Amino acid sequence: MGYDIERIVGYVNEGLCICQDVLENPLQSPCEHAFCSTCIHGWLVHHHNCPEDRQSLNVSVLRPLFRYMKNDLNQLQIRCRNREHGCNMVCSLESIDLHEWTCINAHIGATAVMEDEQELQKDKVIVVQNIQKNLQKDKYMVLQYLQRELQMEKDTAIQNFQKEKNTTIQNIQKEKDTEKYMELQNLQRELQKEKNTELQNLHRKLQKEKDTAIQNLQKEKHTAIQNLQKEKHGAPKPPKGTTKGKIYGAPKPPKRTAKGKNTELQNLHRKLQKEKDQCPYRSHCSHGRRRATE
């Protein structure tokens, strides 16, 4: 940057095209245009031409200003930069740097700058502290939020796991119950089959015993009826030449009346009926079931 044109005393041409100030540490291009050293170097970082006439230009071709031009420039009168702090010194541009280095009012500006820097530092500390507090608060809030989210996710995961666990246990229990039910059904079928077989065998056995008992009772009944009929029609006469008082074939039975014969038949019938009722297989045969129903 050049010298501020407002500090120059007297008439001066318009400032440079780059910084609009008076030359400071000037350099000259081959096209004889002069620029502040700082300004032209900054320009050539982004451009490769002269700011005045746009001719090609690079840093390697820059050279110091012509002596006569530099002498004219050094004769310009300029005010001290500490004028605002009480220095009214006006000197040539050539000696301004030496004066400002030894200016007694420089410390005032430095003190003001230091005070400004201290105030700025205090403000900076306050801002940093506020930022740290806000960051700490935000950090705490974020941590609280994350903890809540994590707890919710944890609770949800536990609930889902518990549901899956219960569902799995129920399914396993259902499978076990189904297997047990199937085994029980198979066992019941086998037991029913065995029971039916045993009942069929027992029924056949009882039926056979029943038929045998009935046949025997029928035979006894038939024999008894025949004997009664023989007694009713009378015993056969003994053959001639037999001894008196002896009967043929068997001892002479006592004489029975018709009433006594009927009573004997009734007693025989009751005896047969009693034997049927006392039969141990009566409940398993059709005859016994009919009697029980009657």
Tab-separated table of C-alpha atoms in Angstrom:
chain	number	residue	atom	x	y	z
A	1	MET	CA	0.000	0.000	0.000
A	2	GLY	CA	1.169	3.573	-0.734
A	3	TYR	CA	1.154	6.685	1.419
A	4	ASP	CA	-2.301	8.113	2.081
A	5	ILE	CA	-2.807	11.021	-0.313
A	6	GLU	CA	-4.582	12.998	2.448
A	7	ARG	CA	-1.286	13.209	4.362
A	8	ILE	CA	0.542	14.925	1.465
A	9	VAL	CA	0.983	18.733	1.803
A	10	GLY	CA	0.571	20.684	-1.426
A	11	TYR	CA	-0.444	19.630	-4.898
A	12	VAL	CA	0.133	16.050	-6.057
A	13	ASN	CA	-0.980	14.135	-9.120
A	14	GLU	CA	-3.741	11.557	-8.863
A	15	GLY	CA	-2.830	8.442	-7.015
A	16	LEU	CA	-1.969	5.074	-8.478
A	17	CYS	CA	-4.503	3.062	-10.389
A	18	ILE	CA	-4.249	0.184	-7.914
A	19	CYS	CA	-4.313	1.733	-4.407
A	20	GLN	CA	-5.069	5.374	-5.286
A	21	ASP	CA	-2.232	6.470	-2.915
A	22	VAL	CA	1.284	7.977	-3.264
A	23	LEU	CA	4.061	5.557	-4.189
A	24	GLU	CA	5.774	3.631	-1.390
A	25	ASN	CA	8.856	1.559	-2.269
A	26	PRO	CA	8.121	2.086	-5.971
A	27	LEU	CA	8.907	-0.333	-8.825
A	28	GLN	CA	8.771	0.405	-12.557
A	29	SER	CA	7.580	-1.764	-15.434
A	30	PRO	CA	9.179	-1.896	-18.908
A	31	CYS	CA	6.307	0.291	-20.133
A	32	GLU	CA	7.512	2.962	-17.635
A	33	HIS	CA	4.543	2.760	-15.263
A	34	ALA	CA	5.369	2.933	-11.553
A	35	PHE	CA	3.589	1.043	-8.754
A	36	CYS	CA	3.974	0.379	-5.055
A	37	SER	CA	6.020	-2.751	-4.508
A	38	THR	CA	3.311	-4.358	-2.390
A	39	CYS	CA	0.523	-3.417	-4.802
A	40	ILE	CA	2.177	-4.685	-8.016
A	41	HIS	CA	3.253	-7.964	-6.445
A	42	GLY	CA	-0.292	-8.538	-5.237
A	43	TRP	CA	-1.641	-7.671	-8.695
A	44	LEU	CA	0.660	-10.075	-10.537
A	45	VAL	CA	-0.423	-12.964	-8.341
A	46	HIS	CA	-3.756	-13.037	-10.190
A	47	HIS	CA	-2.884	-11.151	-13.420
A	48	HIS	CA	-0.095	-11.225	-15.993
A	49	ASN	CA	-0.415	-7.760	-17.495
A	50	CYS	CA	0.186	-4.106	-16.629
A	51	PRO	CA	-2.630	-2.433	-14.683
A	52	GLU	CA	-2.286	0.726	-16.818
A	53	ASP	CA	-2.037	-0.404	-20.459
A	54	ARG	CA	-2.684	-4.181	-20.148
A	55	GLN	CA	0.623	-5.149	-21.719
A	56	SER	CA	2.205	-8.446	-20.745
A	57	LEU	CA	4.022	-8.182	-17.420
A	58	ASN	CA	5.635	-10.412	-14.818
A	59	VAL	CA	7.667	-9.948	-11.630
A	60	SER	CA	11.026	-10.724	-13.237
A	61	VAL	CA	10.977	-7.583	-15.455
A	62	LEU	CA	10.188	-5.096	-12.670
A	63	ARG	CA	13.027	-2.682	-11.753
A	64	PRO	CA	13.569	0.250	-9.344
A	65	LEU	CA	12.215	3.674	-10.259
A	66	PHE	CA	14.440	6.075	-12.266
A	67	ARG	CA	16.618	8.214	-10.008
A	68	TYR	CA	15.201	11.564	-11.136
A	69	MET	CA	11.687	10.319	-10.614
A	70	LYS	CA	12.584	8.992	-7.196
A	71	ASN	CA	14.224	12.314	-6.243
A	72	ASP	CA	11.113	14.221	-7.233
A	73	LEU	CA	9.001	11.806	-5.221
A	74	ASN	CA	11.197	12.146	-2.129
A	75	GLN	CA	10.793	15.932	-2.137
A	76	LEU	CA	7.068	15.665	-1.423
A	77	GLN	CA	6.018	16.952	2.020
A	78	ILE	CA	4.009	14.589	4.205
A	79	ARG	CA	2.459	14.829	7.668
A	80	CYS	CA	3.372	12.460	10.515
A	81	ARG	CA	0.991	9.527	11.004
A	82	ASN	CA	0.791	10.427	14.711
A	83	ARG	CA	-0.930	13.733	13.954
A	84	GLU	CA	-4.105	12.555	15.653
A	85	HIS	CA	-2.080	12.041	18.852
A	86	GLY	CA	-0.606	15.610	18.832
A	87	CYS	CA	2.365	15.480	16.392
A	88	ASN	CA	2.250	18.351	13.842
A	89	MET	CA	5.532	17.459	12.124
A	90	VAL	CA	5.707	17.845	8.325
A	91	CYS	CA	8.800	16.514	6.542
A	92	SER	CA	9.923	15.150	3.215
A	93	LEU	CA	8.814	11.745	2.051
A	94	GLU	CA	12.451	10.627	2.171
A	95	SER	CA	12.784	11.309	5.939
A	96	ILE	CA	9.275	10.434	7.128
A	97	ASP	CA	10.198	6.907	8.136
A	98	LEU	CA	13.024	8.104	10.390
A	99	HIS	CA	10.788	10.714	12.051
A	100	GLU	CA	7.946	8.301	12.720
A	101	TRP	CA	10.441	5.865	14.232
A	102	THR	CA	11.581	8.502	16.770
A	103	CYS	CA	8.285	10.403	17.169
A	104	ILE	CA	7.545	11.150	20.848
A	105	ASN	CA	3.792	10.838	20.206
A	106	ALA	CA	4.118	7.342	18.849
A	107	HIS	CA	3.684	5.819	22.330
A	108	ILE	CA	0.322	7.570	22.671
A	109	GLY	CA	-0.950	5.808	19.658
A	110	ALA	CA	0.703	2.635	20.829
A	111	THR	CA	-0.932	3.028	24.231
A	112	ALA	CA	-4.294	3.589	22.617
A	113	VAL	CA	-3.707	0.594	20.423
A	114	MET	CA	-2.694	-1.460	23.435
A	115	GLU	CA	-5.782	-0.318	25.309
A	116	ASP	CA	-7.892	-1.183	22.322
A	117	GLU	CA	-6.173	-4.537	22.133
A	118	GLN	CA	-6.748	-5.094	25.844
A	119	GLU	CA	-10.416	-4.210	25.488
A	120	LEU	CA	-10.581	-6.426	22.461
A	121	GLN	CA	-8.877	-9.198	24.414
A	122	LYS	CA	-11.360	-8.782	27.273
A	123	ASP	CA	-14.236	-8.864	24.829
A	124	LYS	CA	-12.643	-11.872	23.202
A	125	VAL	CA	-12.349	-13.633	26.570
A	126	ILE	CA	-15.982	-12.827	27.373
A	127	VAL	CA	-17.100	-14.044	23.954
A	128	VAL	CA	-15.026	-17.220	24.316
A	129	GLN	CA	-16.458	-17.828	27.801
A	130	ASN	CA	-19.989	-17.309	26.511
A	131	ILE	CA	-19.285	-19.619	23.613
A	132	GLN	CA	-17.872	-22.220	25.997
A	133	LYS	CA	-20.912	-21.904	28.261
A	134	ASN	CA	-23.250	-22.213	25.296
A	135	LEU	CA	-21.262	-25.147	23.968
A	136	GLN	CA	-21.334	-26.797	27.386
A	137	LYS	CA	-25.064	-26.209	27.621
A	138	ASP	CA	-25.627	-27.462	24.097
A	139	LYS	CA	-23.386	-30.435	24.822
A	140	TYR	CA	-25.404	-31.253	27.942
A	141	MET	CA	-28.677	-30.943	26.028
A	142	VAL	CA	-27.348	-33.088	23.197
A	143	LEU	CA	-26.143	-35.691	25.687
A	144	GLN	CA	-29.529	-35.674	27.398
A	145	TYR	CA	-31.272	-36.056	24.057
A	146	LEU	CA	-28.948	-38.872	23.003
A	147	GLN	CA	-29.447	-40.614	26.336
A	148	ARG	CA	-33.221	-40.414	25.943
A	149	GLU	CA	-33.012	-41.698	22.386
A	150	LEU	CA	-30.692	-44.516	23.413
A	151	GLN	CA	-32.947	-45.422	26.337
A	152	MET	CA	-35.987	-45.459	24.063
A	153	GLU	CA	-34.182	-47.613	21.527
A	154	LYS	CA	-32.994	-49.876	24.327
A	155	ASP	CA	-36.520	-50.215	25.765
A	156	THR	CA	-37.936	-50.861	22.298
A	157	ALA	CA	-35.278	-53.467	21.591
A	158	ILE	CA	-35.944	-55.167	24.941
A	159	GLN	CA	-39.708	-55.175	24.299
A	160	ASN	CA	-39.246	-56.601	20.812
A	161	PHE	CA	-36.854	-59.228	22.148
A	162	GLN	CA	-39.299	-60.144	24.915
A	163	LYS	CA	-42.150	-60.423	22.397
A	164	GLU	CA	-40.064	-62.616	20.119
A	165	LYS	CA	-38.994	-64.698	23.102
A	166	ASN	CA	-42.607	-65.157	24.273
A	167	THR	CA	-43.724	-65.971	20.739
A	168	THR	CA	-40.939	-68.523	20.374
A	169	ILE	CA	-41.789	-70.091	23.737
A	170	GLN	CA	-45.476	-70.238	22.777
A	171	ASN	CA	-44.654	-71.836	19.437
A	172	ILE	CA	-42.387	-74.384	21.119
A	173	GLN	CA	-45.085	-75.078	23.719
A	174	LYS	CA	-47.684	-75.475	20.969
A	175	GLU	CA	-45.424	-77.895	19.140
A	176	LYS	CA	-44.847	-79.830	22.357
A	177	ASP	CA	-48.587	-79.836	23.122
A	178	THR	CA	-49.312	-80.953	19.571
A	179	GLU	CA	-46.767	-83.745	19.836
A	180	LYS	CA	-48.153	-84.779	23.220
A	181	TYR	CA	-51.697	-84.642	21.855
A	182	MET	CA	-50.734	-86.756	18.860
A	183	GLU	CA	-48.944	-89.249	21.105
A	184	LEU	CA	-51.971	-89.329	23.405
A	185	GLN	CA	-54.299	-89.850	20.444
A	186	ASN	CA	-52.130	-92.666	19.131
A	187	LEU	CA	-51.989	-94.220	22.588
A	188	GLN	CA	-55.753	-93.885	22.982
A	189	ARG	CA	-56.288	-95.501	19.590
A	190	GLU	CA	-53.956	-98.352	20.482
A	191	LEU	CA	-55.611	-98.794	23.872
A	192	GLN	CA	-59.060	-98.646	22.288
A	193	LYS	CA	-57.988	-101.172	19.693
A	194	GLU	CA	-56.610	-103.498	22.357
A	195	LYS	CA	-59.715	-102.968	24.472
A	196	ASN	CA	-61.996	-103.712	21.535
A	197	THR	CA	-60.007	-106.848	20.760
A	198	GLU	CA	-60.189	-107.991	24.381
A	199	LEU	CA	-63.907	-107.191	24.527
A	200	GLN	CA	-64.533	-109.096	21.314
A	201	ASN	CA	-62.599	-112.088	22.603
A	202	LEU	CA	-64.396	-111.895	25.957
A	203	HIS	CA	-67.745	-111.517	24.204
A	204	ARG	CA	-67.100	-114.577	22.077
A	205	LYS	CA	-65.981	-116.517	25.163
A	206	LEU	CA	-69.015	-115.408	27.187
A	207	GLN	CA	-71.334	-116.124	24.279
A	208	LYS	CA	-69.873	-119.596	23.973
A	209	GLU	CA	-70.197	-120.231	27.718
A	210	LYS	CA	-73.722	-118.811	27.650
A	211	ASP	CA	-74.731	-121.043	24.793
A	212	THR	CA	-73.230	-124.070	26.575
A	213	ALA	CA	-75.001	-123.200	29.835
A	214	ILE	CA	-78.315	-122.683	28.040
A	215	GLN	CA	-77.941	-125.983	26.216
A	216	ASN	CA	-77.217	-127.785	29.484
A	217	LEU	CA	-80.200	-126.119	31.153
A	218	GLN	CA	-82.411	-127.008	28.196
A	219	LYS	CA	-81.271	-130.589	28.426
A	220	GLU	CA	-81.974	-130.688	32.160
A	221	LYS	CA	-85.360	-129.079	31.583
A	222	HIS	CA	-86.196	-131.513	28.822
A	223	THR	CA	-85.123	-134.471	30.969
A	224	ALA	CA	-87.174	-133.189	33.899
A	225	ILE	CA	-90.230	-132.717	31.703
A	226	GLN	CA	-89.868	-136.229	30.310
A	227	ASN	CA	-89.616	-137.656	33.814
A	228	LEU	CA	-92.695	-135.736	34.900
A	229	GLN	CA	-94.611	-136.902	31.866
A	230	LYS	CA	-93.628	-140.510	32.606
A	231	GLU	CA	-94.794	-140.150	36.163
A	232	LYS	CA	-98.047	-138.560	34.951
A	233	HIS	CA	-98.914	-141.466	32.651
A	234	GLY	CA	-97.934	-144.032	35.248
A	235	ALA	CA	-95.039	-146.367	35.820
A	236	PRO	CA	-94.786	-149.464	33.557
A	237	LYS	CA	-96.172	-152.749	34.883
A	238	PRO	CA	-93.626	-155.194	36.171
A	239	PRO	CA	-93.179	-158.346	34.121
A	240	LYS	CA	-94.660	-161.598	35.218
A	241	GLY	CA	-92.701	-163.672	37.654
A	242	THR	CA	-91.207	-160.711	39.461
A	243	THR	CA	-91.329	-160.451	43.220
A	244	LYS	CA	-94.278	-158.523	44.656
A	245	GLY	CA	-93.302	-155.171	46.054
A	246	LYS	CA	-90.416	-154.694	43.557
A	247	ILE	CA	-90.639	-152.208	40.654
A	248	TYR	CA	-89.008	-152.508	37.283
A	249	GLY	CA	-85.864	-150.521	36.619
A	250	ALA	CA	-85.989	-148.130	39.634
A	251	PRO	CA	-87.496	-147.754	43.093
A	252	LYS	CA	-91.170	-146.836	43.013
A	253	PRO	CA	-91.491	-143.096	43.501
A	254	PRO	CA	-94.042	-141.679	45.872
A	255	LYS	CA	-97.441	-140.985	44.413
A	256	ARG	CA	-97.851	-137.338	43.368
A	257	THR	CA	-100.988	-135.349	42.834
A	258	ALA	CA	-101.549	-132.918	39.922
A	259	LYS	CA	-101.131	-129.983	42.277
A	260	GLY	CA	-97.828	-131.325	43.536
A	261	LYS	CA	-96.603	-131.839	39.982
A	262	ASN	CA	-97.393	-128.237	39.051
A	263	THR	CA	-95.633	-127.020	42.159
A	264	GLU	CA	-92.583	-129.073	41.255
A	265	LEU	CA	-92.531	-127.603	37.705
A	266	GLN	CA	-92.753	-124.096	39.106
A	267	ASN	CA	-89.914	-124.773	41.524
A	268	LEU	CA	-87.797	-126.151	38.697
A	269	HIS	CA	-88.537	-123.094	36.558
A	270	ARG	CA	-87.566	-120.751	39.411
A	271	LYS	CA	-84.372	-122.713	39.935
A	272	LEU	CA	-83.443	-122.359	36.276
A	273	GLN	CA	-84.228	-118.658	36.342
A	274	LYS	CA	-82.174	-118.182	39.512
A	275	GLU	CA	-79.198	-119.949	37.946
A	276	LYS	CA	-79.456	-117.656	34.908
A	277	ASP	CA	-79.586	-114.564	37.127
A	278	GLN	CA	-76.572	-115.738	39.110
A	279	CYS	CA	-74.510	-116.397	35.975
A	280	PRO	CA	-71.186	-114.363	36.232
A	281	TYR	CA	-71.342	-113.531	32.510
A	282	ARG	CA	-74.919	-112.378	32.542
A	283	SER	CA	-74.033	-108.631	31.944
A	284	HIS	CA	-71.989	-109.470	28.819
A	285	CYS	CA	-74.568	-111.480	26.963
A	286	SER	CA	-77.636	-110.289	25.094
A	287	HIS	CA	-79.968	-112.390	27.244
A	288	GLY	CA	-78.610	-110.853	30.433
A	289	ARG	CA	-78.877	-107.319	29.074
A	290	ARG	CA	-82.502	-107.929	28.104
A	291	ARG	CA	-83.266	-109.229	31.570
A	292	ALA	CA	-81.545	-106.237	33.186
A	293	THR	CA	-83.593	-103.907	31.007
A	294	GLU	CA	-86.813	-105.719	31.955
